[in-house]
mmCIF file of C-alpha atoms and ligand atoms in Angstrom:
data_model
loop_
_atom_site.group_PDB
_atom_site.id
_atom_site.type_symbol
_atom_site.label_atom_id
_atom_site.label_comp_id
_atom_site.label_asym_id
_atom_site.label_seq_id
_atom_site.Cartn_x
_atom_site.Cartn_y
_atom_site.Cartn_z
ATOM 1 C CA MET D 2 279.189 -13.900 -291.833
ATOM 2 C CA ASN D 3 276.781 -16.193 -293.693
ATOM 3 C CA GLU D 4 273.033 -16.299 -293.100
ATOM 4 C CA ARG D 5 273.108 -19.545 -291.143
ATOM 5 C CA ALA D 6 275.786 -18.311 -288.775
ATOM 6 C CA LEU D 7 273.756 -15.131 -288.258
ATOM 7 C CA ALA D 8 270.609 -17.105 -287.527
ATOM 8 C CA VAL D 9 272.449 -19.251 -285.001
ATOM 9 C CA ALA D 10 274.013 -16.220 -283.341
ATOM 10 C CA GLY D 11 270.716 -14.312 -283.199
ATOM 11 C CA ALA D 12 270.459 -10.561 -283.648
ATOM 12 C CA ARG D 13 273.552 -9.661 -281.703
ATOM 13 C CA GLY D 14 275.828 -6.665 -281.975
ATOM 14 C CA VAL D 15 274.715 -3.080 -282.430
ATOM 15 C CA ILE D 16 274.443 -3.186 -286.245
ATOM 16 C CA LYS D 17 271.996 -6.096 -286.253
ATOM 17 C CA ARG D 18 269.945 -4.665 -283.398
ATOM 18 C CA TYR D 19 269.723 -1.110 -284.725
ATOM 19 C CA PHE D 20 270.079 -1.803 -288.445
ATOM 20 C CA ASP D 21 267.388 0.695 -289.498
ATOM 21 C CA HIS D 22 268.982 3.484 -287.509
ATOM 22 C CA LEU D 23 272.536 3.117 -288.796
ATOM 23 C CA PRO D 24 274.142 4.005 -292.161
ATOM 24 C CA VAL D 25 274.239 0.359 -293.284
ATOM 25 C CA GLY D 26 272.409 -1.639 -295.922
ATOM 26 C CA PRO D 27 271.958 -5.212 -297.178
ATOM 27 C CA ALA D 28 275.379 -5.017 -298.891
ATOM 28 C CA THR D 29 277.195 -4.119 -295.686
ATOM 29 C CA PRO D 30 279.314 -7.049 -294.431
ATOM 30 C CA ILE D 31 278.740 -7.008 -290.680
ATOM 31 C CA VAL D 32 281.933 -7.264 -288.679
ATOM 32 C CA THR D 33 280.887 -7.759 -285.070
ATOM 33 C CA LEU D 34 282.089 -9.150 -281.764
ATOM 34 C CA ASP D 35 278.580 -8.912 -280.249
ATOM 35 C CA GLU D 36 279.349 -5.507 -278.788
ATOM 36 C CA GLY D 37 276.741 -3.380 -277.022
ATOM 37 C CA ASP D 38 273.769 -4.565 -274.938
ATOM 38 C CA THR D 39 275.778 -3.671 -271.854
ATOM 39 C CA PRO D 40 274.187 -3.579 -268.373
ATOM 40 C CA LEU D 41 272.521 -0.530 -266.877
ATOM 41 C CA ILE D 42 273.238 -1.132 -263.209
ATOM 42 C CA TYR D 43 271.328 0.547 -260.383
ATOM 43 C CA SER D 44 273.747 2.021 -257.859
ATOM 44 C CA ALA D 45 272.178 1.781 -254.415
ATOM 45 C CA ARG D 46 275.219 3.469 -252.941
ATOM 46 C CA LEU D 47 275.267 6.536 -255.200
ATOM 47 C CA SER D 48 271.465 6.761 -255.144
ATOM 48 C CA GLU D 49 271.489 7.004 -251.365
ATOM 49 C CA GLU D 50 274.455 9.374 -251.319
ATOM 50 C CA CYS D 51 272.840 11.759 -253.840
ATOM 51 C CA ASP D 52 269.163 11.232 -252.872
ATOM 52 C CA ALA D 53 268.364 10.297 -256.477
ATOM 53 C CA ASP D 54 268.026 7.224 -258.714
ATOM 54 C CA VAL D 55 271.494 6.653 -260.126
ATOM 55 C CA TRP D 56 272.100 4.154 -262.923
ATOM 56 C CA LEU D 57 275.488 3.158 -264.293
ATOM 57 C CA LYS D 58 275.841 2.344 -267.997
ATOM 58 C CA TRP D 59 278.668 -0.168 -267.718
ATOM 59 C CA ASP D 60 280.244 0.090 -271.161
ATOM 60 C CA GLY D 61 283.582 -1.336 -270.023
ATOM 61 C CA LEU D 62 281.885 -4.699 -270.632
ATOM 62 C CA ASN D 63 282.237 -4.390 -274.395
ATOM 63 C CA PRO D 64 284.431 -6.966 -276.186
ATOM 64 C CA THR D 65 287.702 -5.037 -275.933
ATOM 65 C CA GLY D 66 286.828 -3.343 -272.650
ATOM 66 C CA SER D 67 285.620 0.087 -273.772
ATOM 67 C CA PHE D 68 282.722 1.788 -275.562
ATOM 68 C CA LYS D 69 284.978 2.256 -278.612
ATOM 69 C CA ASP D 70 283.701 -1.121 -279.907
ATOM 70 C CA ARG D 71 280.233 0.331 -280.632
ATOM 71 C CA GLY D 72 281.659 2.712 -283.206
ATOM 72 C CA MET D 73 284.371 0.381 -284.418
ATOM 73 C CA THR D 74 281.928 -2.314 -285.583
ATOM 74 C CA VAL D 75 280.320 0.260 -287.894
ATOM 75 C CA ALA D 76 283.602 1.862 -289.015
ATOM 76 C CA ILE D 77 285.239 -1.482 -289.881
ATOM 77 C CA SER D 78 282.111 -2.894 -291.551
ATOM 78 C CA LYS D 79 281.827 0.213 -293.741
ATOM 79 C CA ALA D 80 285.550 0.127 -294.550
ATOM 80 C CA LEU D 81 285.128 -3.458 -295.749
ATOM 81 C CA GLU D 82 281.997 -2.545 -297.722
ATOM 82 C CA GLU D 83 283.898 0.288 -299.409
ATOM 83 C CA GLY D 84 286.658 -2.096 -300.514
ATOM 84 C CA SER D 85 289.358 -1.043 -298.101
ATOM 85 C CA ASN D 86 291.730 -3.748 -296.884
ATOM 86 C CA ALA D 87 293.605 -1.732 -294.304
ATOM 87 C CA VAL D 88 292.662 0.580 -291.445
ATOM 88 C CA LEU D 89 294.810 3.098 -289.669
ATOM 89 C CA CYS D 90 294.630 5.020 -286.408
ATOM 90 C CA ALA D 91 296.806 7.232 -284.288
ATOM 91 C CA SER D 92 296.309 6.054 -280.736
ATOM 92 C CA THR D 93 298.015 4.797 -277.638
ATOM 93 C CA GLY D 94 294.893 3.506 -275.980
ATOM 94 C CA ASN D 95 291.398 2.128 -276.381
ATOM 95 C CA THR D 96 290.893 3.142 -280.013
ATOM 96 C CA SER D 97 293.874 1.071 -281.146
ATOM 97 C CA ALA D 98 292.767 -1.908 -279.049
ATOM 98 C CA SER D 99 289.312 -1.826 -280.600
ATOM 99 C CA ALA D 100 290.527 -1.160 -284.157
ATOM 100 C CA ALA D 101 293.003 -4.039 -283.921
ATOM 101 C CA ALA D 102 290.383 -6.505 -282.674
ATOM 102 C CA TYR D 103 287.755 -5.622 -285.290
ATOM 103 C CA ALA D 104 290.330 -5.522 -288.099
ATOM 104 C CA ALA D 105 291.523 -8.981 -287.039
ATOM 105 C CA ARG D 106 287.913 -10.161 -287.086
ATOM 106 C CA ALA D 107 287.512 -8.779 -290.620
ATOM 107 C CA GLY D 108 290.851 -10.121 -291.850
ATOM 108 C CA MET D 109 292.072 -6.595 -292.513
ATOM 109 C CA ILE D 110 295.425 -5.020 -291.820
ATOM 110 C CA CYS D 111 295.436 -2.596 -288.896
ATOM 111 C CA ALA D 112 298.174 -0.005 -288.593
ATOM 112 C CA VAL D 113 298.629 1.989 -285.401
ATOM 113 C CA LEU D 114 300.798 5.101 -285.287
ATOM 114 C CA ILE D 115 302.127 6.010 -281.867
ATOM 115 C CA PRO D 116 304.183 9.035 -280.869
ATOM 116 C CA SER D 117 307.804 8.417 -279.956
ATOM 117 C CA GLY D 118 309.005 8.246 -276.375
ATOM 118 C CA ASN D 119 307.258 7.456 -273.107
ATOM 119 C CA VAL D 120 304.542 5.257 -274.585
ATOM 120 C CA ALA D 121 303.823 2.421 -272.182
ATOM 121 C CA LEU D 122 303.919 -0.695 -274.340
ATOM 122 C CA GLY D 123 301.614 -2.370 -271.841
ATOM 123 C CA LYS D 124 298.791 -0.147 -273.069
ATOM 124 C CA LEU D 125 299.294 -1.451 -276.569
ATOM 125 C CA ALA D 126 299.141 -5.087 -275.481
ATOM 126 C CA GLN D 127 295.711 -5.591 -277.036
ATOM 127 C CA ALA D 128 296.691 -4.024 -280.354
ATOM 128 C CA LEU D 129 299.825 -6.166 -280.475
ATOM 129 C CA ILE D 130 298.153 -9.460 -279.617
ATOM 130 C CA HIS D 131 295.515 -8.854 -282.317
ATOM 131 C CA GLY D 132 298.331 -8.468 -284.832
ATOM 132 C CA ALA D 133 298.201 -4.722 -285.461
ATOM 133 C CA ARG D 134 301.276 -3.201 -287.108
ATOM 134 C CA VAL D 135 302.361 -0.709 -284.494
ATOM 135 C CA ILE D 136 304.725 1.965 -285.742
ATOM 136 C CA GLU D 137 306.435 4.539 -283.557
ATOM 137 C CA ILE D 138 307.053 7.833 -285.336
ATOM 138 C CA ASP D 139 309.471 10.639 -284.490
ATOM 139 C CA GLY D 140 306.748 13.083 -283.503
ATOM 140 C CA ASN D 141 303.949 13.801 -281.033
ATOM 141 C CA PHE D 142 300.340 12.610 -281.026
ATOM 142 C CA ASP D 143 299.016 15.506 -283.115
ATOM 143 C CA GLU D 144 301.614 14.772 -285.799
ATOM 144 C CA ALA D 145 300.693 11.087 -285.721
ATOM 145 C CA LEU D 146 297.034 11.981 -286.282
ATOM 146 C CA GLY D 147 297.893 14.500 -289.024
ATOM 147 C CA LEU D 148 300.014 11.912 -290.835
ATOM 148 C CA SER D 149 297.249 9.322 -290.511
ATOM 149 C CA GLN D 150 294.745 11.710 -292.084
ATOM 150 C CA GLU D 151 297.152 12.527 -294.903
ATOM 151 C CA MET D 152 297.856 8.859 -295.651
ATOM 152 C CA ALA D 153 294.161 7.954 -295.577
ATOM 153 C CA ARG D 154 293.426 10.707 -298.117
ATOM 154 C CA SER D 155 295.998 9.512 -300.652
ATOM 155 C CA HIS D 156 295.871 5.714 -300.191
ATOM 156 C CA PRO D 157 293.190 2.990 -299.943
ATOM 157 C CA ILE D 158 293.518 2.990 -296.172
ATOM 158 C CA THR D 159 290.604 3.892 -293.900
ATOM 159 C CA LEU D 160 291.163 6.182 -290.942
ATOM 160 C CA VAL D 161 289.301 4.910 -287.879
ATOM 161 C CA ASN D 162 290.079 7.667 -285.392
ATOM 162 C CA SER D 163 286.987 9.400 -284.003
ATOM 163 C CA VAL D 164 286.958 11.816 -286.952
ATOM 164 C CA ASN D 165 285.521 8.809 -288.848
ATOM 165 C CA PRO D 166 281.774 9.643 -288.888
ATOM 166 C CA TYR D 167 280.721 5.970 -288.617
ATOM 167 C CA ARG D 168 282.264 5.781 -285.157
ATOM 168 C CA ILE D 169 279.826 8.346 -283.762
ATOM 169 C CA GLU D 170 276.929 6.628 -285.528
ATOM 170 C CA GLY D 171 277.729 3.338 -283.815
ATOM 171 C CA GLN D 172 278.281 4.934 -280.431
ATOM 172 C CA LYS D 173 274.811 6.528 -280.394
ATOM 173 C CA THR D 174 273.332 3.038 -279.869
ATOM 174 C CA ALA D 175 274.236 3.266 -276.173
ATOM 175 C CA ALA D 176 271.576 5.976 -275.785
ATOM 176 C CA PHE D 177 269.007 3.677 -277.455
ATOM 177 C CA GLU D 178 269.848 0.947 -274.949
ATOM 178 C CA ILE D 179 269.438 3.333 -272.007
ATOM 179 C CA VAL D 180 265.972 4.491 -273.088
ATOM 180 C CA GLU D 181 264.952 0.874 -273.724
ATOM 181 C CA ALA D 182 266.106 -0.151 -270.249
ATOM 182 C CA LEU D 183 264.514 2.806 -268.415
ATOM 183 C CA GLY D 184 261.457 3.176 -270.641
ATOM 184 C CA ARG D 185 262.248 6.899 -270.689
ATOM 185 C CA ALA D 186 265.232 9.231 -270.878
ATOM 186 C CA PRO D 187 267.043 10.058 -267.641
ATOM 187 C CA ASP D 188 266.676 13.594 -266.256
ATOM 188 C CA MET D 189 270.443 13.958 -266.269
ATOM 189 C CA HIS D 190 273.072 12.133 -268.316
ATOM 190 C CA LEU D 191 276.640 12.400 -267.028
ATOM 191 C CA MET D 192 279.806 11.156 -268.750
ATOM 192 C CA PRO D 193 283.543 11.720 -269.273
ATOM 193 C CA VAL D 194 284.623 13.948 -272.169
ATOM 194 C CA GLY D 195 287.936 13.631 -274.028
ATOM 195 C CA ASN D 196 287.749 14.127 -277.773
ATOM 196 C CA ALA D 197 283.997 14.605 -277.218
ATOM 197 C CA GLY D 198 282.917 12.065 -279.831
ATOM 198 C CA ASN D 199 280.984 10.040 -277.295
ATOM 199 C CA ILE D 200 278.924 12.902 -275.841
ATOM 200 C CA THR D 201 278.156 13.951 -279.418
ATOM 201 C CA ALA D 202 277.023 10.385 -280.123
ATOM 202 C CA TYR D 203 274.825 10.071 -277.017
ATOM 203 C CA TRP D 204 273.099 13.371 -277.784
ATOM 204 C CA ARG D 205 272.424 12.197 -281.322
ATOM 205 C CA GLY D 206 271.062 8.919 -279.960
ATOM 206 C CA TYR D 207 268.706 10.659 -277.532
ATOM 207 C CA THR D 208 267.482 13.165 -280.123
ATOM 208 C CA GLU D 209 266.822 10.361 -282.630
ATOM 209 C CA ALA D 210 264.981 8.375 -279.955
ATOM 210 C CA HIS D 211 262.924 11.511 -279.282
ATOM 211 C CA ALA D 212 262.175 12.048 -282.974
ATOM 212 C CA ALA D 213 261.093 8.394 -283.248
ATOM 213 C CA GLY D 214 258.651 8.913 -280.360
ATOM 214 C CA TRP D 215 260.408 6.465 -278.012
ATOM 215 C CA ILE D 216 260.835 9.154 -275.349
ATOM 216 C CA ARG D 217 258.964 12.333 -274.468
ATOM 217 C CA GLU D 218 261.701 14.287 -272.718
ATOM 218 C CA LEU D 219 265.389 14.705 -273.459
ATOM 219 C CA PRO D 220 268.034 14.488 -270.731
ATOM 220 C CA ALA D 221 270.330 17.322 -269.665
ATOM 221 C CA MET D 222 273.735 16.344 -271.074
ATOM 222 C CA ILE D 223 276.482 16.960 -268.543
ATOM 223 C CA GLY D 224 280.039 16.225 -269.666
ATOM 224 C CA TRP D 225 283.122 16.085 -267.463
ATOM 225 C CA GLN D 226 286.698 16.870 -268.393
ATOM 226 C CA ALA D 227 289.716 16.499 -266.111
ATOM 227 C CA GLY D 228 290.879 19.746 -264.483
ATOM 228 C CA GLY D 229 294.276 19.689 -266.198
ATOM 229 C CA ALA D 230 292.720 18.872 -269.571
ATOM 230 C CA ALA D 231 289.587 21.023 -269.726
ATOM 231 C CA PRO D 232 289.717 23.012 -272.990
ATOM 232 C CA ILE D 233 285.923 23.107 -273.399
ATOM 233 C CA VAL D 234 285.430 24.415 -269.871
ATOM 234 C CA THR D 235 288.049 27.159 -270.239
ATOM 235 C CA GLY D 236 287.315 27.852 -273.912
ATOM 236 C CA LYS D 237 290.999 27.499 -274.802
ATOM 237 C CA VAL D 238 293.127 24.754 -276.383
ATOM 238 C CA VAL D 239 295.356 23.165 -273.742
ATOM 239 C CA LYS D 240 298.904 22.761 -275.123
ATOM 240 C CA ASP D 241 300.129 20.293 -272.523
ATOM 241 C CA PRO D 242 297.080 18.548 -271.025
ATOM 242 C CA LYS D 243 297.723 16.827 -267.705
ATOM 243 C CA THR D 244 295.638 14.243 -265.878
ATOM 244 C CA ILE D 245 296.051 10.728 -264.517
ATOM 245 C CA ALA D 246 292.974 9.788 -266.580
ATOM 246 C CA THR D 247 294.868 9.155 -269.828
ATOM 247 C CA ALA D 248 291.786 8.412 -271.971
ATOM 248 C CA ILE D 249 290.588 11.996 -271.480
ATOM 249 C CA ARG D 250 294.013 13.668 -271.583
ATOM 250 C CA ILE D 251 293.008 15.729 -274.627
ATOM 251 C CA GLY D 252 293.892 19.375 -275.184
ATOM 252 C CA ASN D 253 292.011 20.088 -278.419
ATOM 253 C CA PRO D 254 288.912 17.847 -278.779
ATOM 254 C CA ALA D 255 288.047 16.730 -282.318
ATOM 255 C CA SER D 256 284.297 16.999 -281.594
ATOM 256 C CA TRP D 257 284.471 20.197 -279.508
ATOM 257 C CA ASN D 258 281.378 21.669 -281.200
ATOM 258 C CA GLY D 259 279.403 18.473 -280.699
ATOM 259 C CA ALA D 260 279.971 18.702 -276.958
ATOM 260 C CA THR D 261 279.071 22.371 -276.589
ATOM 261 C CA GLU D 262 275.949 21.866 -278.747
ATOM 262 C CA ALA D 263 274.805 18.879 -276.693
ATOM 263 C CA ALA D 264 275.256 20.837 -273.471
ATOM 264 C CA ARG D 265 273.603 24.001 -274.810
ATOM 265 C CA LEU D 266 270.608 22.416 -276.566
ATOM 266 C CA SER D 267 269.847 20.075 -273.646
ATOM 267 C CA GLY D 268 270.199 22.639 -270.874
ATOM 268 C CA GLY D 269 273.266 20.790 -269.591
ATOM 269 C CA SER D 270 276.882 21.796 -269.148
ATOM 270 C CA ILE D 271 280.533 20.776 -269.473
ATOM 271 C CA GLY D 272 282.410 20.870 -266.180
ATOM 272 C CA SER D 273 285.695 19.694 -264.774
ATOM 273 C CA VAL D 274 286.753 17.384 -261.967
ATOM 274 C CA ARG D 275 290.130 17.237 -260.273
ATOM 275 C CA ASP D 276 292.284 14.112 -260.468
ATOM 276 C CA LYS D 277 291.682 13.630 -256.734
ATOM 277 C CA GLU D 278 287.905 13.505 -257.326
ATOM 278 C CA ILE D 279 288.387 11.039 -260.188
ATOM 279 C CA LEU D 280 290.489 8.792 -257.955
ATOM 280 C CA GLU D 281 287.900 8.925 -255.147
ATOM 281 C CA SER D 282 285.101 7.903 -257.495
ATOM 282 C CA TYR D 283 287.309 5.203 -259.040
ATOM 283 C CA ARG D 284 287.670 3.762 -255.534
ATOM 284 C CA SER D 285 284.020 4.194 -254.577
ATOM 285 C CA LEU D 286 282.894 2.365 -257.730
ATOM 286 C CA ALA D 287 285.331 -0.449 -256.950
ATOM 287 C CA ALA D 288 283.877 -0.609 -253.423
ATOM 288 C CA GLU D 289 280.554 -1.354 -255.146
ATOM 289 C CA GLY D 290 282.077 -4.129 -257.269
ATOM 290 C CA ILE D 291 282.685 -2.154 -260.449
ATOM 291 C CA PHE D 292 286.276 -1.816 -261.639
ATOM 292 C CA VAL D 293 286.620 1.010 -264.169
ATOM 293 C CA GLU D 294 289.620 2.744 -265.672
ATOM 294 C CA LEU D 295 290.333 6.189 -264.241
ATOM 295 C CA ALA D 296 288.803 8.224 -267.083
ATOM 296 C CA ALA D 297 285.600 6.208 -266.777
ATOM 297 C CA ALA D 298 285.084 7.507 -263.236
ATOM 298 C CA ALA D 299 284.924 11.173 -264.318
ATOM 299 C CA GLY D 300 281.123 11.202 -264.754
ATOM 300 C CA VAL D 301 280.563 9.808 -261.270
ATOM 301 C CA ALA D 302 283.094 12.298 -259.888
ATOM 302 C CA GLY D 303 281.032 15.019 -261.555
ATOM 303 C CA LEU D 304 277.835 13.683 -260.009
ATOM 304 C CA ARG D 305 279.329 13.779 -256.526
ATOM 305 C CA GLN D 306 280.638 17.296 -257.121
ATOM 306 C CA MET D 307 277.159 18.469 -258.203
ATOM 307 C CA HIS D 308 275.593 16.800 -255.182
ATOM 308 C CA ALA D 309 278.060 18.551 -252.852
ATOM 309 C CA GLN D 310 277.004 21.838 -254.477
ATOM 310 C CA GLY D 311 273.297 21.060 -254.001
ATOM 311 C CA ARG D 312 272.709 20.792 -257.742
ATOM 312 C CA ILE D 313 270.970 17.378 -257.757
ATOM 313 C CA GLN D 314 267.201 17.403 -257.577
ATOM 314 C CA HIS D 315 265.629 15.046 -255.060
ATOM 315 C CA GLY D 316 264.557 11.821 -256.775
ATOM 316 C CA ALA D 317 266.039 12.664 -260.167
ATOM 317 C CA THR D 318 266.738 9.829 -262.587
ATOM 318 C CA ILE D 319 270.417 9.974 -263.438
ATOM 319 C CA VAL D 320 272.619 7.909 -265.753
ATOM 320 C CA CYS D 321 276.413 7.951 -265.443
ATOM 321 C CA VAL D 322 278.345 6.312 -268.271
ATOM 322 C CA LEU D 323 281.311 4.142 -267.268
ATOM 323 C CA THR D 324 283.388 4.135 -270.447
ATOM 324 C CA GLY D 325 286.176 1.609 -269.889
ATOM 325 C CA HIS D 326 287.328 -1.364 -267.820
ATOM 326 C CA GLY D 327 289.789 -1.116 -264.943
ATOM 327 C CA LEU D 328 291.892 -4.037 -266.131
ATOM 328 C CA LYS D 329 293.071 -1.781 -268.961
ATOM 329 C CA ASP D 330 295.344 0.028 -266.552
ATOM 330 C CA PRO D 331 295.649 -1.890 -263.273
ATOM 331 C CA ASP D 332 298.697 0.065 -262.079
ATOM 332 C CA TRP D 333 296.573 2.543 -260.118
ATOM 333 C CA ALA D 334 294.672 -0.185 -258.309
ATOM 334 C CA VAL D 335 297.887 -1.849 -257.207
ATOM 335 C CA ALA D 336 299.821 1.340 -256.465
ATOM 336 C CA THR D 337 297.276 2.671 -253.979
ATOM 337 C CA ALA D 338 296.539 -0.635 -252.204
ATOM 338 C CA PRO D 339 298.322 -1.778 -249.043
ATOM 339 C CA ARG D 340 300.777 -4.646 -249.428
ATOM 340 C CA PRO D 341 299.250 -8.015 -248.427
ATOM 341 C CA PRO D 342 300.461 -8.951 -244.918
ATOM 342 C CA ARG D 343 302.600 -12.072 -244.748
ATOM 343 C CA VAL D 344 301.674 -14.557 -241.999
ATOM 344 C CA ALA D 345 302.383 -18.178 -241.112
ATOM 345 C CA ALA D 346 300.548 -20.832 -243.161
ATOM 346 C CA GLU D 347 298.134 -21.651 -240.330
ATOM 347 C CA ALA D 348 294.458 -20.796 -239.813
ATOM 348 C CA GLY D 349 295.028 -19.027 -236.462
ATOM 349 C CA PRO D 350 297.394 -16.290 -237.660
ATOM 350 C CA ILE D 351 295.377 -15.822 -240.860
ATOM 351 C CA LEU D 352 292.129 -15.286 -238.910
ATOM 352 C CA ARG D 353 293.885 -12.914 -236.491
ATOM 353 C CA SER D 354 295.291 -10.987 -239.419
ATOM 354 C CA LEU D 355 291.750 -10.699 -240.836
ATOM 355 C CA ASP D 356 290.403 -9.548 -237.428
ATOM 356 C CA LEU D 357 288.054 -12.541 -237.566
ATOM 357 C CA ALA D 358 289.593 -14.525 -234.684
HETATM 358 C C1 PLP E 408 287.832 7.298 -275.537
HETATM 359 C C2 PLP E 408 287.506 7.280 -274.102
HETATM 360 C C3 PLP E 408 286.955 8.378 -273.421
HETATM 361 C C4 PLP E 408 286.715 9.688 -274.095
HETATM 362 O O1 PLP E 408 285.717 9.614 -275.089
HETATM 363 P P1 PLP E 408 285.597 10.790 -276.163
HETATM 364 O O2 PLP E 408 284.657 10.293 -277.182
HETATM 365 O O3 PLP E 408 286.999 10.990 -276.699
HETATM 366 O O4 PLP E 408 285.131 12.004 -275.439
HETATM 367 C C5 PLP E 408 286.628 8.248 -272.094
HETATM 368 N N1 PLP E 408 286.848 7.104 -271.431
HETATM 369 C C6 PLP E 408 287.381 6.019 -272.042
HETATM 370 C C7 PLP E 408 287.592 4.790 -271.247
HETATM 371 C C8 PLP E 408 287.731 6.077 -273.394
HETATM 372 O O5 PLP E 408 288.262 4.995 -273.977
#
């Protein structure tokens, strides 16, 4: 982007806004879709339910509909700076959507490796429309990731899975935004955990904000895995992770240590919520006007579980991160809703059907 275009656009996107806190320099070409700066919404409903102040960091409002964009802007910008003209990821979900969009923005090739069999092509719609080269391999997800790493080592292709350290750097900016909005750190920070890159990133963001003197206290970091995919909670790799929340269906998290460190050093914890609890919170958020994808509801499900166990202090300031948008995977919203009643095309029957007559 040239200087004039930047001036017109203003300091938008997480790299421009947090330039001094990210591994970028004057030579870094900034590839951005004005990600970040997402709302921190006060939840009157959850605050009343839990007798606390509950804020929702609504990161599904990023350009491609998930927090992945915060890290992807840094990963793609650095790939371009380092002379790469192609990026690669193994993904069936939000990472590929984000990588494809930012690669398109940069004019780079984006390759996406997906495991063979039962991959819903609908999930890859974003990657496809942004022109990513999607390749199905005869193997599972772990093999796809292993192959991606191998190819990135031996060819001028940049791997943009969450093992790419620039992703975590970019994602930490969400913590900066929270402390700016609240003027302090929350007492408790709750969020979903899959590969655990994001909880690692938030903890880094809070600790850097603390070191910079922006906040006096650090929050307790409380991460939530799905019951059928809870390796960090059980301390064991899960061979065949199962949960309806596909974005956190991870059996061997890449940033496992980052998550346990964040929990330990902050006096927090990593817990698990059942699919039923995730679905209930998914619906309760929607009843408040916020449509998230299932995985994104795990932090709120965790909050309600803690409240039921009497583990929420009266008046505590709590942030729950909502990681992705519900339109990513609308099947659940439709599947659990009643069919619309069919009535005559007249006001009377319509009002009666609505119980308003
Ligand atoms: C990627 C993702 C997660 C999990 O984040 P990790 O960094 O892998 O722990 C949770 N929710 C959504 C919507 C995601 O896209």
